[in-house]
PDB file of C-alpha atoms and ligand atoms in Angstrom:
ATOM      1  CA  UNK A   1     106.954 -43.204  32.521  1.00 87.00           C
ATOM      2  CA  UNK A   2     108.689 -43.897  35.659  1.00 94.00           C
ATOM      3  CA  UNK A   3     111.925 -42.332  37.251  1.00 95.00           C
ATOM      4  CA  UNK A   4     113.938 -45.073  36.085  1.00 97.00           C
ATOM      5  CA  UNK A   5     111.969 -46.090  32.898  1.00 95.00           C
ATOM      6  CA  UNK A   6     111.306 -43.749  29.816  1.00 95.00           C
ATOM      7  CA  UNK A   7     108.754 -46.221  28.114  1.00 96.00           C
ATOM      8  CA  UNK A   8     105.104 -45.343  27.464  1.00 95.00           C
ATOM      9  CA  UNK A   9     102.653 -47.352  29.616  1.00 93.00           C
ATOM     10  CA  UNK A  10     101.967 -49.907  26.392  1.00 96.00           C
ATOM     11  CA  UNK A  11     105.447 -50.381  25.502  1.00 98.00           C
ATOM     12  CA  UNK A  12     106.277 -53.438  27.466  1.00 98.00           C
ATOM     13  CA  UNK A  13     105.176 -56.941  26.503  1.00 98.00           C
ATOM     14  CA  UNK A  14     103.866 -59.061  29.823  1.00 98.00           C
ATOM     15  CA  UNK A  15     106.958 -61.356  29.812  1.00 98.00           C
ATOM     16  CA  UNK A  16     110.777 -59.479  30.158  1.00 98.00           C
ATOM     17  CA  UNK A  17     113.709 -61.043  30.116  1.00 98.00           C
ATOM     18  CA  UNK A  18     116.060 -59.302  31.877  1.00 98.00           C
ATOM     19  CA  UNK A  19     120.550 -60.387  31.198  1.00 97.00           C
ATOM     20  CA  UNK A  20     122.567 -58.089  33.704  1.00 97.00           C
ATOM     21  CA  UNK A  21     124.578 -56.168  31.089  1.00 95.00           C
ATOM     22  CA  UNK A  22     122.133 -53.821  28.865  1.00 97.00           C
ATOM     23  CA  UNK A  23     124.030 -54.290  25.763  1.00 95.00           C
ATOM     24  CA  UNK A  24     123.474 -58.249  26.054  1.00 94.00           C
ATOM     25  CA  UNK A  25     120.002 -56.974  26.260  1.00 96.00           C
ATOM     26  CA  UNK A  26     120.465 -55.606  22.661  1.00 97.00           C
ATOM     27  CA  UNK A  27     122.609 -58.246  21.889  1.00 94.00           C
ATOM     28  CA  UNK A  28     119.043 -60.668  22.689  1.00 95.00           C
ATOM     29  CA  UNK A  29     116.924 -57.918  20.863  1.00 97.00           C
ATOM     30  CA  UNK A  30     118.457 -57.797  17.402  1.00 97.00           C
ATOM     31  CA  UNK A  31     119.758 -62.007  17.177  1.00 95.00           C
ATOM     32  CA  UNK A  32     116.162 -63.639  18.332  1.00 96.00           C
ATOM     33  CA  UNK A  33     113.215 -61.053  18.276  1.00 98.00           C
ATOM     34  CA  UNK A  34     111.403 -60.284  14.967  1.00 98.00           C
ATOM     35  CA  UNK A  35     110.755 -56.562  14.796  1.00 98.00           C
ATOM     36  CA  UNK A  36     112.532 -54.980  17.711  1.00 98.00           C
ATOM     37  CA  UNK A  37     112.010 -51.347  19.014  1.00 98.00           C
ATOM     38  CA  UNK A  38     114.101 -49.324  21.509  1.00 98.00           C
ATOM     39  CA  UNK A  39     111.592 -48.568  23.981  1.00 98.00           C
ATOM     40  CA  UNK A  40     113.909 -47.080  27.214  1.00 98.00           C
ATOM     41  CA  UNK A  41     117.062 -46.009  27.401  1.00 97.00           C
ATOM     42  CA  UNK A  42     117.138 -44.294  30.769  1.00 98.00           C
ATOM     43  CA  UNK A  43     121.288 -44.221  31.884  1.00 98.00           C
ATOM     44  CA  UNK A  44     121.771 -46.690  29.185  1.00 98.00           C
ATOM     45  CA  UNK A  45     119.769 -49.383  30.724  1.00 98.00           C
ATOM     46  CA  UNK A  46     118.151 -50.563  27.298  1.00 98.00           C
ATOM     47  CA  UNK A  47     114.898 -51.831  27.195  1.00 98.00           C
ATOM     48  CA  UNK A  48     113.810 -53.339  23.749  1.00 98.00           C
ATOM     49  CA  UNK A  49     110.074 -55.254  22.575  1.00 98.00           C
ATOM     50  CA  UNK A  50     109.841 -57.237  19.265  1.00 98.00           C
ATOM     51  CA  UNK A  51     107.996 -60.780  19.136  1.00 98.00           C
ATOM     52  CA  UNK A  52     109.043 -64.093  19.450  1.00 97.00           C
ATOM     53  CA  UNK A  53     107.118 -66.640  16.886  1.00 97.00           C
ATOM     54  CA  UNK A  54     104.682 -64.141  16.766  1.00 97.00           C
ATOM     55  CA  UNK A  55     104.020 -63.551  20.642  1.00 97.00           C
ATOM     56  CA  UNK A  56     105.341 -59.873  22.346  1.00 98.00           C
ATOM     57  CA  UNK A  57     108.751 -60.542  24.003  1.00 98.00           C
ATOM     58  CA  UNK A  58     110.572 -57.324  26.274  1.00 98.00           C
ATOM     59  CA  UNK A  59     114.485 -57.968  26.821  1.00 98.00           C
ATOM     60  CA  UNK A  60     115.914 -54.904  29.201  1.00 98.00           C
ATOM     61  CA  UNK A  61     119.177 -54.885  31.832  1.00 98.00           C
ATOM     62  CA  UNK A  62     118.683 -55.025  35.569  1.00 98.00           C
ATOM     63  CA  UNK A  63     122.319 -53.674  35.926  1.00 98.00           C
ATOM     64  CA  UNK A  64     124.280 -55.690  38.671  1.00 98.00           C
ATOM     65  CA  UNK A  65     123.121 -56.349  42.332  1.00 98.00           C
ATOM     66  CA  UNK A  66     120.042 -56.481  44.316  1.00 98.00           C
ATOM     67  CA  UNK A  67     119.274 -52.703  44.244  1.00 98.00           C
ATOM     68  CA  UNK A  68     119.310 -52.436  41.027  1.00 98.00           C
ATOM     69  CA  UNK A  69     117.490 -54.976  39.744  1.00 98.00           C
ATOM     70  CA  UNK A  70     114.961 -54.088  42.331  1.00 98.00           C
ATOM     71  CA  UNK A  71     114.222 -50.560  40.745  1.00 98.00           C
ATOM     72  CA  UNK A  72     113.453 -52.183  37.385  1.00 98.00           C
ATOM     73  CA  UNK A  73     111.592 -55.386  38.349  1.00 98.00           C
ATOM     74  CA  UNK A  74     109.570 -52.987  40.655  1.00 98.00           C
ATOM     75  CA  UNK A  75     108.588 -50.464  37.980  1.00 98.00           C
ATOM     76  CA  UNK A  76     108.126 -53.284  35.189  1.00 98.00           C
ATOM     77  CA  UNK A  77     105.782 -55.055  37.680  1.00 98.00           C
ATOM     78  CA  UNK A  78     104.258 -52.562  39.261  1.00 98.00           C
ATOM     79  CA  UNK A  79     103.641 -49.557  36.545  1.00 98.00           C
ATOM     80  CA  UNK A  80     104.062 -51.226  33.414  1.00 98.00           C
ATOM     81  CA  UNK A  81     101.676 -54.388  34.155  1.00 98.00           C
ATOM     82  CA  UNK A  82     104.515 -56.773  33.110  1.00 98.00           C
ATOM     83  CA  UNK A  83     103.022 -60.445  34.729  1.00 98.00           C
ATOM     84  CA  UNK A  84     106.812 -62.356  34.484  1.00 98.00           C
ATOM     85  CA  UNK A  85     110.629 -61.282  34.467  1.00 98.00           C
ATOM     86  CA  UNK A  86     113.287 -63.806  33.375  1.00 98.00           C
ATOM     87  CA  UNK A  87     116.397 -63.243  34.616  1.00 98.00           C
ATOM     88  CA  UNK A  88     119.115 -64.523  31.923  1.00 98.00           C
ATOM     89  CA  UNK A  89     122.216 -64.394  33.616  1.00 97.00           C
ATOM     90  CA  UNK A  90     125.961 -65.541  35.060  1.00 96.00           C
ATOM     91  CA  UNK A  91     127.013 -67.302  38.264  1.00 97.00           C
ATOM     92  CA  UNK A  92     129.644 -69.080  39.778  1.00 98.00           C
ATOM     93  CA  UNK A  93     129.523 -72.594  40.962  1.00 98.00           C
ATOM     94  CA  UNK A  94     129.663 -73.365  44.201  1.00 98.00           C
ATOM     95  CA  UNK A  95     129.633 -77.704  43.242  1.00 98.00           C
ATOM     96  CA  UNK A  96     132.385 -79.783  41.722  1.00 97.00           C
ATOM     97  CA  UNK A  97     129.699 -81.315  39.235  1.00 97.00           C
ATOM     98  CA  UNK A  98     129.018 -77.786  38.326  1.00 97.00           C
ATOM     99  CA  UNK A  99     130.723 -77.544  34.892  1.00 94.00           C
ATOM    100  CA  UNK A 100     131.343 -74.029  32.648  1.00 94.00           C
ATOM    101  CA  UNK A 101     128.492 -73.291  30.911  1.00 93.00           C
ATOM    102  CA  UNK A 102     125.601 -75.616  32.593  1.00 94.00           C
ATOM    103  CA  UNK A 103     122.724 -74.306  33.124  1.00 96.00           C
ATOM    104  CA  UNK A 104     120.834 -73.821  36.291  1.00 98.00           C
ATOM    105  CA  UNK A 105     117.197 -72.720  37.475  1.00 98.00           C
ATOM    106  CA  UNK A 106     117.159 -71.055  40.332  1.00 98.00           C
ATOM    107  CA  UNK A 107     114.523 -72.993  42.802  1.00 98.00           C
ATOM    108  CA  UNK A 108     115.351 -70.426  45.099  1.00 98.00           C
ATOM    109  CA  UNK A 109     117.361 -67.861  46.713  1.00 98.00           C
ATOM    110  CA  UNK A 110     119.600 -67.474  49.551  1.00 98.00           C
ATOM    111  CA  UNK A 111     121.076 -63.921  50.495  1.00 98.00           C
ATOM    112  CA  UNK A 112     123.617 -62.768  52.467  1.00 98.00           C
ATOM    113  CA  UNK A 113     122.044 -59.163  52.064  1.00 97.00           C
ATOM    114  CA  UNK A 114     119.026 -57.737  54.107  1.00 96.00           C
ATOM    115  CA  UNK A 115     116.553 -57.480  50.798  1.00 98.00           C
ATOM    116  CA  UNK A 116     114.153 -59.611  52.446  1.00 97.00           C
ATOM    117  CA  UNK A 117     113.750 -57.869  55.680  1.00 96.00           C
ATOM    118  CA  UNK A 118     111.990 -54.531  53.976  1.00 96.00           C
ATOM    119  CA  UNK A 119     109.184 -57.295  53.386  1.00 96.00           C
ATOM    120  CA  UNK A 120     109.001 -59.341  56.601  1.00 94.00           C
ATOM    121  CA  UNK A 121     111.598 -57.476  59.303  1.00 91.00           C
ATOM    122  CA  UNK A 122     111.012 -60.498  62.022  1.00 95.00           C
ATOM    123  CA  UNK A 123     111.777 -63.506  59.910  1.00 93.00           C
ATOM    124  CA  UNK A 124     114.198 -64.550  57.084  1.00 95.00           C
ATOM    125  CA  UNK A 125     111.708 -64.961  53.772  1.00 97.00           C
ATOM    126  CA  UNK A 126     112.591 -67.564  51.365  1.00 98.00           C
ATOM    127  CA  UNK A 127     112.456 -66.285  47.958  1.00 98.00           C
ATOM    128  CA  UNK A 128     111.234 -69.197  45.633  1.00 98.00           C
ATOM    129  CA  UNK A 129     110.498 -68.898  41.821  1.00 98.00           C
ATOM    130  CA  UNK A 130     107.561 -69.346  39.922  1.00 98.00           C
ATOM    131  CA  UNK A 131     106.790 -73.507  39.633  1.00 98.00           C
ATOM    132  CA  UNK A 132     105.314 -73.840  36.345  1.00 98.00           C
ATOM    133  CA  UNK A 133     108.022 -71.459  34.975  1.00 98.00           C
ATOM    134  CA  UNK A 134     110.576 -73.695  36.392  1.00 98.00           C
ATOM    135  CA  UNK A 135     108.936 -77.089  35.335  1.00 98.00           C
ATOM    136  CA  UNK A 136     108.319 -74.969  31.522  1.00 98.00           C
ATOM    137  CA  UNK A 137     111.512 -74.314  31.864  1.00 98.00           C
ATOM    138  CA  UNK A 138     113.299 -77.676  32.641  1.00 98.00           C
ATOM    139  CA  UNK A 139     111.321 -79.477  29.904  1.00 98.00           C
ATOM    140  CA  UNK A 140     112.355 -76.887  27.262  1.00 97.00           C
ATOM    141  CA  UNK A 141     115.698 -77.804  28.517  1.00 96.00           C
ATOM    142  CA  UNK A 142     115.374 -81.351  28.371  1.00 96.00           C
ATOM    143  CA  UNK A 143     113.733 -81.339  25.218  1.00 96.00           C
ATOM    144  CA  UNK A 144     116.733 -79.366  24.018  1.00 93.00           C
ATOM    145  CA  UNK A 145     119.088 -82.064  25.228  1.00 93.00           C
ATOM    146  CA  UNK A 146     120.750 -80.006  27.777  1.00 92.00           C
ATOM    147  CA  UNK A 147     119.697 -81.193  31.609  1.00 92.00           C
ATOM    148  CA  UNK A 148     119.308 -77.906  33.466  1.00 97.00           C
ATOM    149  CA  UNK A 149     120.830 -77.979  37.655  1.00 98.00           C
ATOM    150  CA  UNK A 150     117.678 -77.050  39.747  1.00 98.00           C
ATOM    151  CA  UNK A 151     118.314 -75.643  42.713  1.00 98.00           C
ATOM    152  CA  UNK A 152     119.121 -72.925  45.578  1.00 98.00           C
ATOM    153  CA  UNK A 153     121.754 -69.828  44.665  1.00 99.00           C
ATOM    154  CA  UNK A 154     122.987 -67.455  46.209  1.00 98.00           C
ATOM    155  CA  UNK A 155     122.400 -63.806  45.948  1.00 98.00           C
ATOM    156  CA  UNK A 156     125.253 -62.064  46.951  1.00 98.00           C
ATOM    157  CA  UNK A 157     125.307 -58.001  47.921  1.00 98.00           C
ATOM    158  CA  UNK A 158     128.736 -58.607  47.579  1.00 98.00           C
ATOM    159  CA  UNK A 159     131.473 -59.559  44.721  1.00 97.00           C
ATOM    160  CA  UNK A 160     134.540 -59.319  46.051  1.00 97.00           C
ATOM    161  CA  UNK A 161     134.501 -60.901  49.696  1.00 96.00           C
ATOM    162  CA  UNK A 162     136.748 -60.279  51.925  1.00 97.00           C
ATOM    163  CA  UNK A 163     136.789 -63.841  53.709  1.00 96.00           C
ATOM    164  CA  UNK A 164     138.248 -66.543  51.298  1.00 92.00           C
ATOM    165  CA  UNK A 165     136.857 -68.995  52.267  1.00 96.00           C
ATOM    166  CA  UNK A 166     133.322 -68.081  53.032  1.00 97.00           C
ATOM    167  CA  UNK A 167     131.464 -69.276  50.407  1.00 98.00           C
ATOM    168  CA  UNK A 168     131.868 -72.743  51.307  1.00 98.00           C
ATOM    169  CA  UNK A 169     129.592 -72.217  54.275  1.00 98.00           C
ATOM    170  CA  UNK A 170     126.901 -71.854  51.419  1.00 98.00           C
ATOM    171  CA  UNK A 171     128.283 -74.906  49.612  1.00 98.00           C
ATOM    172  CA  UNK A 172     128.162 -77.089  52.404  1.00 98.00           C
ATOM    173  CA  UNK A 173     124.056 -76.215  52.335  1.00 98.00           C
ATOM    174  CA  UNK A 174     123.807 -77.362  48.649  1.00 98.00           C
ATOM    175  CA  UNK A 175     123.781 -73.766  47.891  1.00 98.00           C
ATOM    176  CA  UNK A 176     124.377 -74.402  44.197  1.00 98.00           C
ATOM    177  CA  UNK A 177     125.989 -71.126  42.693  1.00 98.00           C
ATOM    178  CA  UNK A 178     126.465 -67.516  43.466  1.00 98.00           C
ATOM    179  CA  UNK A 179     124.938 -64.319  41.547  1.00 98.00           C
ATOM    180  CA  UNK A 180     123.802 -61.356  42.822  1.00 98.00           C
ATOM    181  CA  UNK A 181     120.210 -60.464  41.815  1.00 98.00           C
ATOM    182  CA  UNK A 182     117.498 -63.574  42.513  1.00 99.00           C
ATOM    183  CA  UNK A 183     116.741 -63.040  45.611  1.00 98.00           C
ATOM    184  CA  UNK A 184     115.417 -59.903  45.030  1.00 98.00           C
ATOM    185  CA  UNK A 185     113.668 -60.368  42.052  1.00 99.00           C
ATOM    186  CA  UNK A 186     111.638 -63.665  43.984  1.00 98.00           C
ATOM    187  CA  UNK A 187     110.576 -61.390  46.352  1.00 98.00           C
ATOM    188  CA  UNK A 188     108.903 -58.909  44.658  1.00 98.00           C
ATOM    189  CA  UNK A 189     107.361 -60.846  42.282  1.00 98.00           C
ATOM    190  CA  UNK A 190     106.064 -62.736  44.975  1.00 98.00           C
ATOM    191  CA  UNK A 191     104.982 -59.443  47.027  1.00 98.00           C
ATOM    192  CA  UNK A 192     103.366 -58.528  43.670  1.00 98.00           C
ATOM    193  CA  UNK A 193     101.577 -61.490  42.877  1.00 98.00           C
ATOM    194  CA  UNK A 194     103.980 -61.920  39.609  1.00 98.00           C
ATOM    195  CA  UNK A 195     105.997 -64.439  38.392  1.00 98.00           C
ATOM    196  CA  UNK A 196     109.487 -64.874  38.058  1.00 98.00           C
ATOM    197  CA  UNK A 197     112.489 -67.351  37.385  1.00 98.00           C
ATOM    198  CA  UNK A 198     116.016 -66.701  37.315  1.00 98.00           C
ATOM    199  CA  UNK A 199     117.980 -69.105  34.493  1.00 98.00           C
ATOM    200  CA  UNK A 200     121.704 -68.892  34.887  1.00 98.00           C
ATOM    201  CA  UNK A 201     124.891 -69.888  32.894  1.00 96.00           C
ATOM    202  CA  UNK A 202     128.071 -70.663  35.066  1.00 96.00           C
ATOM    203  CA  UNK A 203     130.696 -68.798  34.234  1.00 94.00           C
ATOM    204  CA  UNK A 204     133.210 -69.256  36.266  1.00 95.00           C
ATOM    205  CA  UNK A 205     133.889 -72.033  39.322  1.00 97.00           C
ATOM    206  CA  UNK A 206     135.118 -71.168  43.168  1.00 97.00           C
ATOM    207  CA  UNK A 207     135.981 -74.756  43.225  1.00 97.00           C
ATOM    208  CA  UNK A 208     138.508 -75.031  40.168  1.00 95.00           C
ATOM    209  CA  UNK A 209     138.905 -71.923  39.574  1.00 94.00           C
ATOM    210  CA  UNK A 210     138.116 -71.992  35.900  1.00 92.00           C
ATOM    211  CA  UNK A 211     136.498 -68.706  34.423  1.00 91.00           C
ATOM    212  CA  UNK A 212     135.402 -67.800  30.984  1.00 87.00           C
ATOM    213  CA  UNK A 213     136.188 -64.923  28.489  1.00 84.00           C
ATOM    214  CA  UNK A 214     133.645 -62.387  28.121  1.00 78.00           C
ATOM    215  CA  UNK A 215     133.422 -63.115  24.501  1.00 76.00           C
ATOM    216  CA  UNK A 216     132.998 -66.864  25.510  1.00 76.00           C
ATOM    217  CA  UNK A 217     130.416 -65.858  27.637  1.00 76.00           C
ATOM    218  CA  UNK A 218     128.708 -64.164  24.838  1.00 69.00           C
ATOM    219  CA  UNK A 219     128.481 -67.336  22.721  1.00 63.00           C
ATOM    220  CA  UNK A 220     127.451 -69.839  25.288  1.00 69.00           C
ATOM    221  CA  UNK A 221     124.467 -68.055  26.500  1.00 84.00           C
ATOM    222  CA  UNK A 222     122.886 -69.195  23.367  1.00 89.00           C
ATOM    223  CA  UNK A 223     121.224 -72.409  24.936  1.00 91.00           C
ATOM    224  CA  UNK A 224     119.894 -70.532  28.162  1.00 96.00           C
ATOM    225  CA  UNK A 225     117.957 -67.839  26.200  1.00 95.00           C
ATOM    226  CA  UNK A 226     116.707 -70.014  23.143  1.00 95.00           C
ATOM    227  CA  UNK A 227     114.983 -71.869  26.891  1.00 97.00           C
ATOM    228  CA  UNK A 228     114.016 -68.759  28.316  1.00 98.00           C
ATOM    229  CA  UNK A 229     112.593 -67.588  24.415  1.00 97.00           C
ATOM    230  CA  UNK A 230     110.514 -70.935  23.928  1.00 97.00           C
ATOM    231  CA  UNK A 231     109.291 -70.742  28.008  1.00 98.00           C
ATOM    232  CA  UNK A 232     108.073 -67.576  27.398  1.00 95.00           C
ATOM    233  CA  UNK A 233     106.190 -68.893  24.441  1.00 92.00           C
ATOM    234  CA  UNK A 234     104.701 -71.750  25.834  1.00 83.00           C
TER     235      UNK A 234
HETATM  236  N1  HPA B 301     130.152 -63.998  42.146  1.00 51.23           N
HETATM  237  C1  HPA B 301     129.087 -63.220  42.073  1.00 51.23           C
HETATM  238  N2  HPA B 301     128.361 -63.089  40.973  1.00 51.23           N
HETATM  239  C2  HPA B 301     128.748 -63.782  39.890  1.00 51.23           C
HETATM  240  C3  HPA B 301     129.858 -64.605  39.911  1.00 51.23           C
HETATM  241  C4  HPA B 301     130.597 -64.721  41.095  1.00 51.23           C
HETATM  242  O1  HPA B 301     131.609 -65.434  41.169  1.00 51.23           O
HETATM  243  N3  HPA B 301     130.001 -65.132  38.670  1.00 51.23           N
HETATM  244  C5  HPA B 301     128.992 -64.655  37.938  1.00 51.23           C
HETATM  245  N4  HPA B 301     128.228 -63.836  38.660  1.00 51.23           N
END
């Protein structure tokens, strides 16, 4: 057990994915793993482990934002020998040929946070995911039909900014979407030697200003974890 987790030390399977929101995480555990068990509930951050075609398959909220994500991915990785973390999340798009719902795979991170420097305090790191995940990944989604974005995102420490306009400093560098957790997860799984990939669903646009429903939402991650489910299987 860890201060954040309540799990015994087997309880985990080696691949996690991890949505923001912990009830999405039961949401993922009762609608596509066979034989689900509660295994943490620690301030209602539910962790769950059931199979997928047979193979172990963990599903369990980061909670929103850098920080937070960083406790869990650190503990999973570190104390609970979990080898990859998914993230299955939102993000808004930062491109005019980003449409609602597309999918993208986070290449890589950009942050406008300081995450990084408590790893490398004279440099800026750049926080890349885990290739074979990503080219797993895109294939499932091809094969699928649906062409997953590829690309940098950015993880913000901050949701509501205070300068309008900002963001499309970030779009200007092909800076895909924004989100608020990648960057952090990247660079601990690569400080760990793990491996890690965040998949995300756009949910809203700063460039039309189109936004879904949180019910919509629920629906239309469908695609991105049935990819995430069959990447972890391969
Ligand atoms: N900003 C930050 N995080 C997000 C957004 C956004 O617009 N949409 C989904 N996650």
């Amino acid at each position: 057990m860890t201060p954040h987790i309540s799990a015994q030390p087997q309880d985990f399977a080696k691949t996690v994915l991890m949505p923001g929101d912990p009830r999405r995480a039961k949401f993922i555990a009762e609608n596509y793993l066979t034989d689900a068990r509660l295994v943490t509930d620690v301030r209602g951050m539910l962790g769950y482990t059931g199979t997928y075609k047979g193979k172990p398959v963990s599903v369990m909220g980061s909670g929103m934002g850098m920080p937070s994500i960083g406790i869990y991915a650190t503990e999973l990785f570190k104390f609970y020998d979990v080898e990859t973390i998914m993230r299955v999340g939102s993000c808004g798009a930062y491109q005019d040929d980003l449409k609602l719902y597309d999918i993208i795979l986070a290449q890589g991170a950009s942050t406008n946070g300081n995450f990084g420097a408590h790893f490398m305090p004279t440099g800026t790191f750049s926080a890349l995911c885990d290739f074979e995940l990503l080219y797993t990944a895109y294939n499932v989604g091809a094969k699928k039909g649906v062409k997953p974005h590829v690309g940098n995102v950015l993880s913000s420490d901050i949701f509501y900014h205070p300068i309008p306009d900002i963001w499309k400093s970030w779009s200007n560098l092909n800076v895909l979407a924004v989100e608020m957790e990648t960057y952090a997860l990247y660079t601990l799984a690569q400080s760990m030697g793990k491996k890690a990939l965040s998949l995300l669903t756009v949910s809203d646009s700063l460039v039309t200003m189109e936004e879904t429903s949180a019910k919509e939402r629920e629906a239309s991650f469908t695609a991105m974890m049935e990819i995430a489910l069959e990447t972890a299987y391969e």
